[in-house]
Amino acid sequence: MTDIQLNSLYQQLILEHYRKPRNRGVLEDRTVEVHMRNPACGDEIRLQLKIEDGVIRDLRFLGEGCSISQASTSMMTTILKDRSLEEAIALTRRFTQMMHGDRAAARDRALKDLRALKGVAKFPIRVKCALLGFDALQEAVRQTRSERGGTASAEAGG
Ligand code: ZN
């Protein structure tokens, strides 16, 4: 459960995702799977994606831990379907900016429900919880790109 003070409306949204996580389960035809842990809090996320032609066709996750880690991952998955890997990385950057207190990022509608987590930025130890699903996402993108081999050089420098 949430043990930090957040805006109550936002808190409701976080708890709603925690109790009824979106896209929770196993994706049989996944192309990549990443398991991430946050030992400081005991959170775990297992993220599975089906990525084709640089697009996230489908995704699921399994996990356990605090409401912040599970809700942020649930919120993240609602945005990513049919998004390109570039868009997934851009979303990760934007959310990370918000978690570091960036006010413009906290107003960015592209973050959708994830904006409910902006108050977590005031609690550095919980920021890791909020970022866990995105850490898994970044690792999944990295693995997918490295599997493609030599074509990755065209994207270097970004
Ligand atoms: Zn946590």
CSV table of N, CA and C and ligand atoms in Angstrom, one decimal:
chain,number,residue,atom,x,y,z
A,1,MET,N,0.8,-1.2,0.0
A,1,MET,CA,0.0,0.0,0.0
A,1,MET,C,0.9,1.2,0.0
A,2,THR,N,0.3,2.3,-0.4
A,2,THR,CA,1.0,3.6,-0.5
A,2,THR,C,1.2,4.1,1.0
A,3,ASP,N,2.4,4.4,1.3
A,3,ASP,CA,2.7,4.8,2.6
A,3,ASP,C,3.3,6.3,2.6
A,4,ILE,N,3.1,6.9,1.5
A,4,ILE,CA,3.5,8.3,1.4
A,4,ILE,C,2.3,9.2,1.0
A,5,GLN,N,2.4,10.5,1.4
A,5,GLN,CA,1.3,11.4,1.1
A,5,GLN,C,1.3,11.9,-0.3
A,6,LEU,N,0.2,11.6,-1.0
A,6,LEU,CA,0.1,12.1,-2.4
A,6,LEU,C,-1.3,12.7,-2.5
A,7,ASN,N,-1.5,13.6,-3.4
A,7,ASN,CA,-2.8,14.1,-3.7
A,7,ASN,C,-3.8,13.0,-3.8
A,8,SER,N,-4.9,13.2,-3.1
A,8,SER,CA,-5.8,12.0,-2.9
A,8,SER,C,-6.4,11.5,-4.2
A,9,LEU,N,-6.7,12.4,-5.1
A,9,LEU,CA,-7.2,12.0,-6.4
A,9,LEU,C,-6.2,11.1,-7.1
A,10,TYR,N,-5.0,11.5,-7.1
A,10,TYR,CA,-3.9,10.8,-7.7
A,10,TYR,C,-3.7,9.4,-7.0
A,11,GLN,N,-3.8,9.5,-5.6
A,11,GLN,CA,-3.7,8.3,-4.9
A,11,GLN,C,-4.7,7.2,-5.2
A,12,GLN,N,-6.0,7.7,-5.5
A,12,GLN,CA,-7.0,6.8,-5.9
A,12,GLN,C,-6.7,6.1,-7.2
A,13,LEU,N,-6.1,6.9,-8.1
A,13,LEU,CA,-5.8,6.3,-9.4
A,13,LEU,C,-4.7,5.3,-9.3
A,14,ILE,N,-3.7,5.6,-8.4
A,14,ILE,CA,-2.6,4.7,-8.2
A,14,ILE,C,-3.1,3.4,-7.6
A,15,LEU,N,-4.0,3.5,-6.6
A,15,LEU,CA,-4.5,2.3,-6.0
A,15,LEU,C,-5.4,1.5,-6.9
A,16,GLU,N,-6.1,2.2,-7.8
A,16,GLU,CA,-7.0,1.5,-8.8
A,16,GLU,C,-6.2,0.7,-9.7
A,17,HIS,N,-5.0,1.2,-10.2
A,17,HIS,CA,-4.1,0.4,-11.1
A,17,HIS,C,-3.5,-0.7,-10.3
A,18,TYR,N,-3.2,-0.5,-9.0
A,18,TYR,CA,-2.6,-1.5,-8.2
A,18,TYR,C,-3.5,-2.7,-8.0
A,19,ARG,N,-4.8,-2.4,-7.7
A,19,ARG,CA,-5.7,-3.4,-7.5
A,19,ARG,C,-6.2,-4.1,-8.7
A,20,LYS,N,-6.3,-3.4,-9.8
A,20,LYS,CA,-6.7,-3.9,-11.1
A,20,LYS,C,-5.7,-3.6,-12.2
A,21,PRO,N,-4.5,-4.3,-12.1
A,21,PRO,CA,-3.5,-3.9,-13.1
A,21,PRO,C,-3.9,-4.2,-14.5
A,22,ARG,N,-3.6,-3.3,-15.4
A,22,ARG,CA,-3.8,-3.5,-16.8
A,22,ARG,C,-2.7,-4.3,-17.5
A,23,ASN,N,-3.1,-5.2,-18.4
A,23,ASN,CA,-2.2,-6.0,-19.2
A,23,ASN,C,-1.3,-6.9,-18.3
A,24,ARG,N,-1.9,-7.4,-17.2
A,24,ARG,CA,-1.3,-8.3,-16.4
A,24,ARG,C,-1.5,-9.7,-16.9
A,25,GLY,N,-0.4,-10.5,-16.9
A,25,GLY,CA,-0.5,-11.9,-17.4
A,25,GLY,C,0.7,-12.3,-18.2
A,26,VAL,N,0.6,-13.4,-18.9
A,26,VAL,CA,1.6,-14.0,-19.7
A,26,VAL,C,1.3,-13.8,-21.2
A,27,LEU,N,2.3,-13.3,-22.0
A,27,LEU,CA,2.2,-13.2,-23.4
A,27,LEU,C,2.9,-14.3,-24.1
A,28,GLU,N,2.1,-15.2,-24.6
A,28,GLU,CA,2.7,-16.5,-25.2
A,28,GLU,C,3.6,-16.2,-26.4
A,29,ASP,N,3.3,-15.3,-27.2
A,29,ASP,CA,4.1,-15.0,-28.4
A,29,ASP,C,5.0,-13.9,-28.3
A,30,ARG,N,5.6,-13.7,-27.1
A,30,ARG,CA,6.5,-12.6,-26.8
A,30,ARG,C,7.8,-12.8,-27.6
A,31,THR,N,8.5,-11.7,-27.9
A,31,THR,CA,9.8,-11.8,-28.5
A,31,THR,C,10.9,-11.4,-27.6
A,32,VAL,N,10.5,-10.8,-26.4
A,32,VAL,CA,11.5,-10.4,-25.4
A,32,VAL,C,10.9,-10.4,-24.0
A,33,GLU,N,11.7,-10.8,-23.1
A,33,GLU,CA,11.2,-10.8,-21.7
A,33,GLU,C,12.3,-10.3,-20.8
A,34,VAL,N,12.0,-9.4,-19.9
A,34,VAL,CA,12.9,-8.9,-18.9
A,34,VAL,C,12.4,-9.0,-17.5
A,35,HIS,N,13.3,-9.4,-16.6
A,35,HIS,CA,12.9,-9.5,-15.2
A,35,HIS,C,13.8,-8.5,-14.4
A,36,MET,N,13.1,-7.5,-13.8
A,36,MET,CA,13.8,-6.5,-13.0
A,36,MET,C,13.4,-6.5,-11.6
A,37,ARG,N,14.4,-6.2,-10.7
A,37,ARG,CA,14.1,-6.2,-9.3
A,37,ARG,C,14.6,-4.9,-8.7
A,38,ASN,N,13.9,-4.5,-7.6
A,38,ASN,CA,14.3,-3.3,-6.8
A,38,ASN,C,14.5,-3.8,-5.4
A,39,PRO,N,15.7,-4.3,-5.1
A,39,PRO,CA,15.9,-4.9,-3.8
A,39,PRO,C,15.6,-4.0,-2.6
A,40,ALA,N,15.7,-2.7,-2.8
A,40,ALA,CA,15.5,-1.7,-1.7
A,40,ALA,C,14.1,-1.8,-1.2
A,41,CYS,N,13.2,-2.2,-2.0
A,41,CYS,CA,11.8,-2.2,-1.7
A,41,CYS,C,11.1,-3.6,-1.8
A,42,GLY,N,11.8,-4.5,-2.5
A,42,GLY,CA,11.3,-5.8,-2.7
A,42,GLY,C,10.4,-5.9,-3.9
A,43,ASP,N,10.4,-5.0,-4.8
A,43,ASP,CA,9.6,-5.0,-6.0
A,43,ASP,C,10.2,-5.9,-7.1
A,44,GLU,N,9.3,-6.5,-7.8
A,44,GLU,CA,9.7,-7.3,-9.0
A,44,GLU,C,8.8,-7.0,-10.1
A,45,ILE,N,9.3,-7.0,-11.3
A,45,ILE,CA,8.5,-6.8,-12.5
A,45,ILE,C,9.1,-7.8,-13.6
A,46,ARG,N,8.2,-8.5,-14.2
A,46,ARG,CA,8.6,-9.4,-15.4
A,46,ARG,C,7.8,-8.8,-16.5
A,47,LEU,N,8.5,-8.2,-17.5
A,47,LEU,CA,7.8,-7.5,-18.6
A,47,LEU,C,8.0,-8.4,-19.9
A,48,GLN,N,6.9,-8.6,-20.6
A,48,GLN,CA,7.0,-9.4,-21.8
A,48,GLN,C,6.4,-8.6,-22.9
A,49,LEU,N,7.2,-8.5,-24.0
A,49,LEU,CA,6.7,-7.7,-25.2
A,49,LEU,C,6.8,-8.5,-26.5
A,50,LYS,N,5.9,-8.2,-27.4
A,50,LYS,CA,6.0,-8.8,-28.7
A,50,LYS,C,6.3,-7.6,-29.6
A,51,ILE,N,7.6,-7.6,-30.1
A,51,ILE,CA,8.1,-6.4,-30.9
A,51,ILE,C,8.3,-6.9,-32.3
A,52,GLU,N,7.7,-6.3,-33.3
A,52,GLU,CA,7.9,-6.6,-34.7
A,52,GLU,C,8.1,-5.3,-35.5
A,53,ASP,N,9.1,-5.3,-36.3
A,53,ASP,CA,9.4,-4.2,-37.2
A,53,ASP,C,9.6,-2.9,-36.3
A,54,GLY,N,10.1,-3.0,-35.2
A,54,GLY,CA,10.4,-1.8,-34.4
A,54,GLY,C,9.1,-1.3,-33.7
A,55,VAL,N,8.0,-2.1,-33.6
A,55,VAL,CA,6.8,-1.6,-33.0
A,55,VAL,C,6.4,-2.6,-31.9
A,56,ILE,N,5.9,-2.1,-30.8
A,56,ILE,CA,5.4,-3.0,-29.7
A,56,ILE,C,4.0,-3.4,-30.1
A,57,ARG,N,3.8,-4.6,-30.6
A,57,ARG,CA,2.5,-5.1,-31.0
A,57,ARG,C,1.6,-5.5,-29.8
A,58,ASP,N,2.3,-6.0,-28.7
A,58,ASP,CA,1.5,-6.4,-27.6
A,58,ASP,C,2.5,-6.5,-26.4
A,59,LEU,N,1.9,-6.5,-25.2
A,59,LEU,CA,2.7,-6.6,-24.0
A,59,LEU,C,1.9,-7.0,-22.8
A,60,ARG,N,2.6,-7.7,-21.8
A,60,ARG,CA,2.0,-8.1,-20.6
A,60,ARG,C,3.1,-8.0,-19.5
A,61,PHE,N,2.6,-7.9,-18.3
A,61,PHE,CA,3.6,-8.0,-17.2
A,61,PHE,C,3.1,-8.8,-16.0
A,62,LEU,N,4.0,-9.3,-15.2
A,62,LEU,CA,3.7,-9.9,-14.0
A,62,LEU,C,4.6,-9.2,-12.9
A,63,GLY,N,4.1,-9.1,-11.7
A,63,GLY,CA,5.0,-8.5,-10.7
A,63,GLY,C,4.4,-8.5,-9.4
A,64,GLU,N,5.2,-8.1,-8.4
A,64,GLU,CA,4.8,-8.0,-7.0
A,64,GLU,C,5.6,-6.9,-6.4
A,65,GLY,N,5.0,-6.4,-5.3
A,65,GLY,CA,5.7,-5.3,-4.6
A,65,GLY,C,4.8,-4.2,-4.3
A,66,CYS,N,5.3,-3.0,-4.1
A,66,CYS,CA,4.6,-1.9,-3.6
A,66,CYS,C,3.6,-1.3,-4.6
A,67,SER,N,2.7,-0.5,-4.2
A,67,SER,CA,1.7,0.0,-5.1
A,67,SER,C,2.3,0.9,-6.2
A,68,ILE,N,3.4,1.6,-5.8
A,68,ILE,CA,4.0,2.6,-6.7
A,68,ILE,C,4.6,1.8,-7.9
A,69,SER,N,5.3,0.7,-7.6
A,69,SER,CA,6.0,0.0,-8.7
A,69,SER,C,5.0,-0.7,-9.6
A,70,GLN,N,3.9,-1.3,-9.0
A,70,GLN,CA,2.9,-2.1,-9.8
A,70,GLN,C,2.0,-1.1,-10.6
A,71,ALA,N,1.6,0.0,-9.9
A,71,ALA,CA,0.7,0.9,-10.6
A,71,ALA,C,1.5,1.6,-11.8
A,72,SER,N,2.7,2.0,-11.6
A,72,SER,CA,3.4,2.7,-12.6
A,72,SER,C,3.6,1.8,-13.8
A,73,THR,N,3.9,0.5,-13.6
A,73,THR,CA,4.1,-0.4,-14.7
A,73,THR,C,2.7,-0.7,-15.4
A,74,SER,N,1.6,-0.8,-14.6
A,74,SER,CA,0.3,-0.9,-15.3
A,74,SER,C,0.0,0.3,-16.1
A,75,MET,N,0.2,1.5,-15.6
A,75,MET,CA,0.0,2.7,-16.4
A,75,MET,C,0.8,2.7,-17.6
A,76,MET,N,2.1,2.4,-17.5
A,76,MET,CA,3.0,2.3,-18.6
A,76,MET,C,2.5,1.5,-19.8
A,77,THR,N,2.0,0.3,-19.4
A,77,THR,CA,1.6,-0.7,-20.4
A,77,THR,C,0.4,-0.2,-21.2
A,78,THR,N,-0.5,0.7,-20.6
A,78,THR,CA,-1.7,1.2,-21.3
A,78,THR,C,-1.3,2.1,-22.4
A,79,ILE,N,-0.1,2.7,-22.3
A,79,ILE,CA,0.3,3.6,-23.3
A,79,ILE,C,1.1,3.0,-24.5
A,80,LEU,N,1.8,1.9,-24.2
A,80,LEU,CA,2.8,1.4,-25.2
A,80,LEU,C,2.3,0.6,-26.3
A,81,LYS,N,1.1,0.0,-26.3
A,81,LYS,CA,0.7,-0.8,-27.4
A,81,LYS,C,0.6,-0.1,-28.7
A,82,ASP,N,1.2,-0.7,-29.8
A,82,ASP,CA,1.3,-0.2,-31.1
A,82,ASP,C,2.2,1.1,-31.2
A,83,ARG,N,3.0,1.3,-30.2
A,83,ARG,CA,4.0,2.4,-30.2
A,83,ARG,C,5.3,1.9,-30.7
A,84,SER,N,6.1,2.7,-31.4
A,84,SER,CA,7.4,2.4,-31.8
A,84,SER,C,8.4,2.3,-30.7
A,85,LEU,N,9.5,1.7,-30.9
A,85,LEU,CA,10.6,1.7,-29.8
A,85,LEU,C,11.1,3.1,-29.5
A,86,GLU,N,11.1,3.9,-30.6
A,86,GLU,CA,11.5,5.3,-30.4
A,86,GLU,C,10.5,6.0,-29.4
A,87,GLU,N,9.3,5.8,-29.7
A,87,GLU,CA,8.2,6.4,-28.8
A,87,GLU,C,8.3,5.9,-27.4
A,88,ALA,N,8.6,4.6,-27.3
A,88,ALA,CA,8.8,4.0,-25.9
A,88,ALA,C,10.0,4.6,-25.2
A,89,ILE,N,11.1,4.9,-25.9
A,89,ILE,CA,12.2,5.5,-25.2
A,89,ILE,C,11.9,7.0,-24.9
A,90,ALA,N,11.2,7.6,-25.8
A,90,ALA,CA,10.8,9.0,-25.5
A,90,ALA,C,9.9,9.1,-24.3
A,91,LEU,N,9.0,8.2,-24.1
A,91,LEU,CA,8.1,8.1,-23.0
A,91,LEU,C,8.9,7.9,-21.7
A,92,THR,N,9.9,7.0,-21.8
A,92,THR,CA,10.7,6.7,-20.6
A,92,THR,C,11.5,7.9,-20.2
A,93,ARG,N,12.0,8.7,-21.2
A,93,ARG,CA,12.8,9.9,-20.9
A,93,ARG,C,11.9,10.9,-20.2
A,94,ARG,N,10.6,11.1,-20.7
A,94,ARG,CA,9.7,12.1,-20.2
A,94,ARG,C,9.3,11.7,-18.8
A,95,PHE,N,9.0,10.4,-18.5
A,95,PHE,CA,8.6,10.0,-17.2
A,95,PHE,C,9.8,10.2,-16.2
A,96,THR,N,11.0,9.8,-16.7
A,96,THR,CA,12.2,10.0,-15.8
A,96,THR,C,12.4,11.5,-15.5
A,97,GLN,N,12.2,12.4,-16.4
A,97,GLN,CA,12.3,13.8,-16.2
A,97,GLN,C,11.3,14.2,-15.1
A,98,MET,N,10.0,13.7,-15.2
A,98,MET,CA,9.0,14.0,-14.2
A,98,MET,C,9.4,13.5,-12.8
A,99,MET,N,10.0,12.3,-12.8
A,99,MET,CA,10.5,11.7,-11.5
A,99,MET,C,11.6,12.5,-10.9
A,100,HIS,N,12.3,13.3,-11.7
A,100,HIS,CA,13.4,14.2,-11.2
A,100,HIS,C,12.9,15.6,-11.0
A,101,GLY,N,11.6,15.8,-11.0
A,101,GLY,CA,11.0,17.0,-10.6
A,101,GLY,C,10.7,18.0,-11.7
A,102,ASP,N,10.9,17.6,-12.9
A,102,ASP,CA,10.7,18.5,-14.1
A,102,ASP,C,9.2,18.9,-14.2
A,103,ARG,N,8.9,20.2,-14.0
A,103,ARG,CA,7.5,20.6,-14.0
A,103,ARG,C,6.8,20.5,-15.4
A,104,ALA,N,7.5,20.8,-16.4
A,104,ALA,CA,7.0,20.7,-17.8
A,104,ALA,C,6.6,19.2,-18.1
A,105,ALA,N,7.4,18.3,-17.7
A,105,ALA,CA,7.1,16.9,-17.9
A,105,ALA,C,5.9,16.5,-17.1
A,106,ALA,N,5.7,17.0,-15.9
A,106,ALA,CA,4.6,16.6,-15.1
A,106,ALA,C,3.3,17.1,-15.7
A,107,ARG,N,3.3,18.1,-16.6
A,107,ARG,CA,2.1,18.6,-17.3
A,107,ARG,C,1.9,18.0,-18.7
A,108,ASP,N,2.8,17.1,-19.1
A,108,ASP,CA,2.8,16.5,-20.4
A,108,ASP,C,1.7,15.5,-20.5
A,109,ARG,N,0.7,15.8,-21.3
A,109,ARG,CA,-0.5,14.8,-21.5
A,109,ARG,C,-0.1,13.5,-22.0
A,110,ALA,N,1.1,13.4,-22.7
A,110,ALA,CA,1.5,12.2,-23.2
A,110,ALA,C,1.8,11.1,-22.1
A,111,LEU,N,2.0,11.6,-20.9
A,111,LEU,CA,2.2,10.6,-19.8
A,111,LEU,C,0.9,10.0,-19.2
A,112,LYS,N,-0.2,10.6,-19.7
A,112,LYS,CA,-1.5,10.1,-19.3
A,112,LYS,C,-1.6,9.8,-17.8
A,113,ASP,N,-2.1,8.6,-17.4
A,113,ASP,CA,-2.3,8.3,-16.0
A,113,ASP,C,-1.0,8.4,-15.2
A,114,LEU,N,0.2,8.2,-15.8
A,114,LEU,CA,1.5,8.3,-15.1
A,114,LEU,C,1.7,9.6,-14.4
A,115,ARG,N,1.0,10.6,-14.8
A,115,ARG,CA,1.1,11.9,-14.2
A,115,ARG,C,0.7,11.8,-12.7
A,116,ALA,N,-0.2,10.8,-12.4
A,116,ALA,CA,-0.6,10.7,-11.0
A,116,ALA,C,0.6,10.4,-10.1
A,117,LEU,N,1.7,10.0,-10.6
A,117,LEU,CA,2.9,9.6,-9.8
A,117,LEU,C,3.9,10.8,-9.6
A,118,LYS,N,3.5,12.0,-10.1
A,118,LYS,CA,4.5,13.1,-10.0
A,118,LYS,C,4.9,13.4,-8.6
A,119,GLY,N,4.0,13.2,-7.6
A,119,GLY,CA,4.3,13.5,-6.2
A,119,GLY,C,5.4,12.6,-5.7
A,120,VAL,N,5.6,11.4,-6.3
A,120,VAL,CA,6.6,10.5,-5.9
A,120,VAL,C,8.0,11.1,-6.0
A,121,ALA,N,8.2,12.1,-6.9
A,121,ALA,CA,9.5,12.8,-7.1
A,121,ALA,C,10.0,13.3,-5.8
A,122,LYS,N,9.1,13.6,-4.9
A,122,LYS,CA,9.6,14.2,-3.6
A,122,LYS,C,10.2,13.1,-2.6
A,123,PHE,N,10.1,11.9,-3.0
A,123,PHE,CA,10.5,10.8,-2.2
A,123,PHE,C,11.6,9.9,-3.0
A,124,PRO,N,12.8,10.4,-2.9
A,124,PRO,CA,13.9,9.8,-3.8
A,124,PRO,C,13.9,8.2,-3.7
A,125,ILE,N,13.7,7.7,-2.5
A,125,ILE,CA,13.8,6.2,-2.4
A,125,ILE,C,12.7,5.5,-3.1
A,126,ARG,N,11.5,6.2,-3.3
A,126,ARG,CA,10.4,5.6,-4.0
A,126,ARG,C,10.5,5.8,-5.5
A,127,VAL,N,11.4,6.7,-6.0
A,127,VAL,CA,11.5,7.0,-7.4
A,127,VAL,C,12.0,5.7,-8.1
A,128,LYS,N,12.8,4.9,-7.4
A,128,LYS,CA,13.2,3.6,-8.0
A,128,LYS,C,12.1,2.7,-8.2
A,129,CYS,N,11.1,2.7,-7.3
A,129,CYS,CA,9.9,1.9,-7.5
A,129,CYS,C,9.1,2.3,-8.7
A,130,ALA,N,9.0,3.6,-8.9
A,130,ALA,CA,8.2,4.2,-10.0
A,130,ALA,C,8.9,3.9,-11.3
A,131,LEU,N,10.2,3.8,-11.3
A,131,LEU,CA,11.0,3.6,-12.6
A,131,LEU,C,11.2,2.2,-12.9
A,132,LEU,N,10.8,1.2,-12.1
A,132,LEU,CA,11.2,-0.2,-12.3
A,132,LEU,C,10.7,-0.7,-13.6
A,133,GLY,N,9.4,-0.5,-13.9
A,133,GLY,CA,8.8,-1.0,-15.1
A,133,GLY,C,9.5,-0.4,-16.4
A,134,PHE,N,9.9,0.9,-16.2
A,134,PHE,CA,10.6,1.6,-17.3
A,134,PHE,C,12.0,1.1,-17.5
A,135,ASP,N,12.7,0.7,-16.4
A,135,ASP,CA,14.0,0.0,-16.5
A,135,ASP,C,13.9,-1.3,-17.3
A,136,ALA,N,12.8,-2.0,-17.0
A,136,ALA,CA,12.6,-3.3,-17.7
A,136,ALA,C,12.3,-3.0,-19.2
A,137,LEU,N,11.5,-1.9,-19.5
A,137,LEU,CA,11.2,-1.5,-20.9
A,137,LEU,C,12.5,-1.2,-21.6
A,138,GLN,N,13.4,-0.3,-21.0
A,138,GLN,CA,14.6,0.1,-21.6
A,138,GLN,C,15.5,-1.1,-21.9
A,139,GLU,N,15.6,-2.1,-21.0
A,139,GLU,CA,16.4,-3.2,-21.2
A,139,GLU,C,15.8,-4.1,-22.3
A,140,ALA,N,14.5,-4.2,-22.4
A,140,ALA,CA,13.8,-5.0,-23.5
A,140,ALA,C,14.2,-4.3,-24.9
A,141,VAL,N,14.1,-3.0,-24.9
A,141,VAL,CA,14.4,-2.3,-26.2
A,141,VAL,C,15.9,-2.5,-26.5
A,142,ARG,N,16.8,-2.4,-25.5
A,142,ARG,CA,18.2,-2.7,-25.8
A,142,ARG,C,18.5,-4.1,-26.3
A,143,GLN,N,17.8,-5.1,-25.7
A,143,GLN,CA,18.0,-6.4,-26.2
A,143,GLN,C,17.5,-6.6,-27.6
A,144,THR,N,16.4,-6.1,-27.8
A,144,THR,CA,15.7,-6.2,-29.2
A,144,THR,C,16.6,-5.6,-30.2
A,145,ARG,N,17.2,-4.4,-29.9
A,145,ARG,CA,18.0,-3.7,-30.9
A,145,ARG,C,19.3,-4.5,-31.1
A,146,SER,N,19.9,-5.0,-30.1
A,146,SER,CA,21.2,-5.7,-30.2
A,146,SER,C,21.0,-7.0,-31.0
A,147,GLU,N,19.8,-7.6,-30.9
A,147,GLU,CA,19.5,-8.9,-31.7
A,147,GLU,C,19.5,-8.6,-33.2
A,148,ARG,N,19.1,-7.3,-33.5
A,148,ARG,CA,19.1,-7.0,-34.9
A,148,ARG,C,20.4,-6.8,-35.5
A,149,GLY,N,21.5,-6.8,-34.7
A,149,GLY,CA,22.8,-6.8,-35.2
A,149,GLY,C,23.3,-5.5,-35.7
A,150,GLY,N,23.9,-5.5,-36.9
A,150,GLY,CA,24.6,-4.3,-37.4
A,150,GLY,C,23.8,-3.1,-37.7
A,151,THR,N,22.5,-3.2,-37.8
A,151,THR,CA,21.6,-2.1,-38.2
A,151,THR,C,21.6,-1.0,-37.1
A,152,ALA,N,22.0,-1.4,-35.9
A,152,ALA,CA,21.9,-0.5,-34.7
A,152,ALA,C,22.8,0.8,-34.9
A,153,SER,N,23.8,0.7,-35.8
A,153,SER,CA,24.7,1.9,-35.9
A,153,SER,C,24.0,3.1,-36.4
A,154,ALA,N,22.9,2.9,-37.2
A,154,ALA,CA,22.2,4.0,-37.8
A,154,ALA,C,21.5,4.8,-36.7
A,155,GLU,N,21.3,4.2,-35.6
A,155,GLU,CA,20.6,5.0,-34.5
A,155,GLU,C,21.6,5.5,-33.4
A,156,ALA,N,22.9,5.3,-33.6
A,156,ALA,CA,23.9,5.7,-32.7
A,156,ALA,C,23.9,7.3,-32.6
A,157,GLY,N,24.2,7.8,-31.4
A,157,GLY,CA,24.3,9.2,-31.2
A,157,GLY,C,23.1,9.8,-30.7
A,158,GLY,N,22.0,9.1,-30.7
A,158,GLY,CA,20.7,9.7,-30.2
A,158,GLY,C,20.7,9.8,-28.8
B,1,ZN,ZN,8.5,-0.2,-4.2
